[in-house]
């Protein structure tokens, strides 16, 4: 809904929506990226240790997906995963 209003809504409605929703979205992205930030060795603190028998990808998939979406690189999630 937010995306639809931002793209197709009139300027007043889009501005009101942005004031209400953008801070929440930014907070959510910050929490996601902070939780999956690579450590000094390049490993995600959240994903590291889930599969003790496998080394995780560096950087983790969640971090790559979020960065890709923010930079609008146009990659399909299956390409990153």
GROMACS .gro file of C-alpha atoms in nm:
model
   81
    1UNK     CA    1   0.000   0.000   0.000
    2UNK     CA    2   0.276   0.243   0.091
    3UNK     CA    3   0.455   0.189  -0.237
    4UNK     CA    4   0.131   0.234  -0.433
    5UNK     CA    5   0.045   0.562  -0.261
    6UNK     CA    6   0.401   0.690  -0.300
    7UNK     CA    7   0.400   0.613  -0.673
    8UNK     CA    8   0.040   0.682  -0.769
    9UNK     CA    9  -0.101   0.904  -0.493
   10UNK     CA   10  -0.131   1.279  -0.512
   11UNK     CA   11   0.151   1.488  -0.365
   12UNK     CA   12  -0.030   1.579  -0.043
   13UNK     CA   13  -0.122   1.219   0.042
   14UNK     CA   14   0.226   1.095  -0.051
   15UNK     CA   15   0.389   1.359   0.172
   16UNK     CA   16   0.162   1.273   0.465
   17UNK     CA   17   0.233   0.905   0.419
   18UNK     CA   18   0.607   0.969   0.399
   19UNK     CA   19   0.604   1.163   0.726
   20UNK     CA   20   0.422   0.881   0.899
   21UNK     CA   21   0.583   0.572   0.747
   22UNK     CA   22   0.936   0.655   0.632
   23UNK     CA   23   1.080   0.685   0.985
   24UNK     CA   24   0.939   0.340   1.066
   25UNK     CA   25   1.082   0.191   0.748
   26UNK     CA   26   1.422   0.348   0.810
   27UNK     CA   27   1.426   0.210   1.163
   28UNK     CA   28   1.336  -0.136   1.036
   29UNK     CA   29   1.616  -0.130   0.777
   30UNK     CA   30   1.866  -0.006   1.035
   31UNK     CA   31   1.772  -0.287   1.274
   32UNK     CA   32   1.803  -0.545   0.995
   33UNK     CA   33   2.141  -0.418   0.879
   34UNK     CA   34   2.274  -0.379   1.233
   35UNK     CA   35   2.173  -0.734   1.316
   36UNK     CA   36   2.350  -0.869   1.010
   37UNK     CA   37   2.652  -0.638   1.004
   38UNK     CA   38   2.972  -0.830   0.928
   39UNK     CA   39   3.227  -0.852   1.211
   40UNK     CA   40   3.600  -0.785   1.168
   41UNK     CA   41   3.640  -1.123   0.996
   42UNK     CA   42   3.348  -1.056   0.761
   43UNK     CA   43   3.098  -1.290   0.927
   44UNK     CA   44   2.744  -1.197   1.022
   45UNK     CA   45   2.691  -1.202   1.400
   46UNK     CA   46   2.332  -1.320   1.355
   47UNK     CA   47   2.389  -1.594   1.099
   48UNK     CA   48   2.724  -1.719   1.230
   49UNK     CA   49   2.683  -2.032   1.435
   50UNK     CA   50   2.344  -2.139   1.304
   51UNK     CA   51   2.502  -2.415   1.106
   52UNK     CA   52   2.814  -2.512   1.293
   53UNK     CA   53   2.912  -2.761   1.024
   54UNK     CA   54   2.906  -2.502   0.743
   55UNK     CA   55   3.081  -2.172   0.704
   56UNK     CA   56   2.829  -1.899   0.625
   57UNK     CA   57   2.852  -1.685   0.315
   58UNK     CA   58   3.037  -1.359   0.359
   59UNK     CA   59   2.863  -1.119   0.384
   60UNK     CA   60   2.541  -1.296   0.477
   61UNK     CA   61   2.247  -1.320   0.238
   62UNK     CA   62   2.019  -1.096   0.444
   63UNK     CA   63   2.276  -0.817   0.444
   64UNK     CA   64   2.329  -0.852   0.069
   65UNK     CA   65   1.955  -0.853   0.000
   66UNK     CA   66   1.899  -0.540   0.207
   67UNK     CA   67   2.191  -0.356   0.047
   68UNK     CA   68   2.080  -0.462  -0.300
   69UNK     CA   69   1.728  -0.335  -0.236
   70UNK     CA   70   1.855  -0.005  -0.094
   71UNK     CA   71   2.086   0.051  -0.386
   72UNK     CA   72   1.819  -0.069  -0.632
   73UNK     CA   73   2.063  -0.289  -0.819
   74UNK     CA   74   1.779  -0.482  -0.973
   75UNK     CA   75   1.908  -0.822  -0.864
   76UNK     CA   76   1.663  -1.103  -0.805
   77UNK     CA   77   1.681  -1.247  -0.452
   78UNK     CA   78   1.758  -1.586  -0.606
   79UNK     CA   79   2.077  -1.440  -0.757
   80UNK     CA   80   2.200  -1.337  -0.412
   81UNK     CA   81   2.081  -1.649  -0.232
   0.00000   0.00000   0.00000
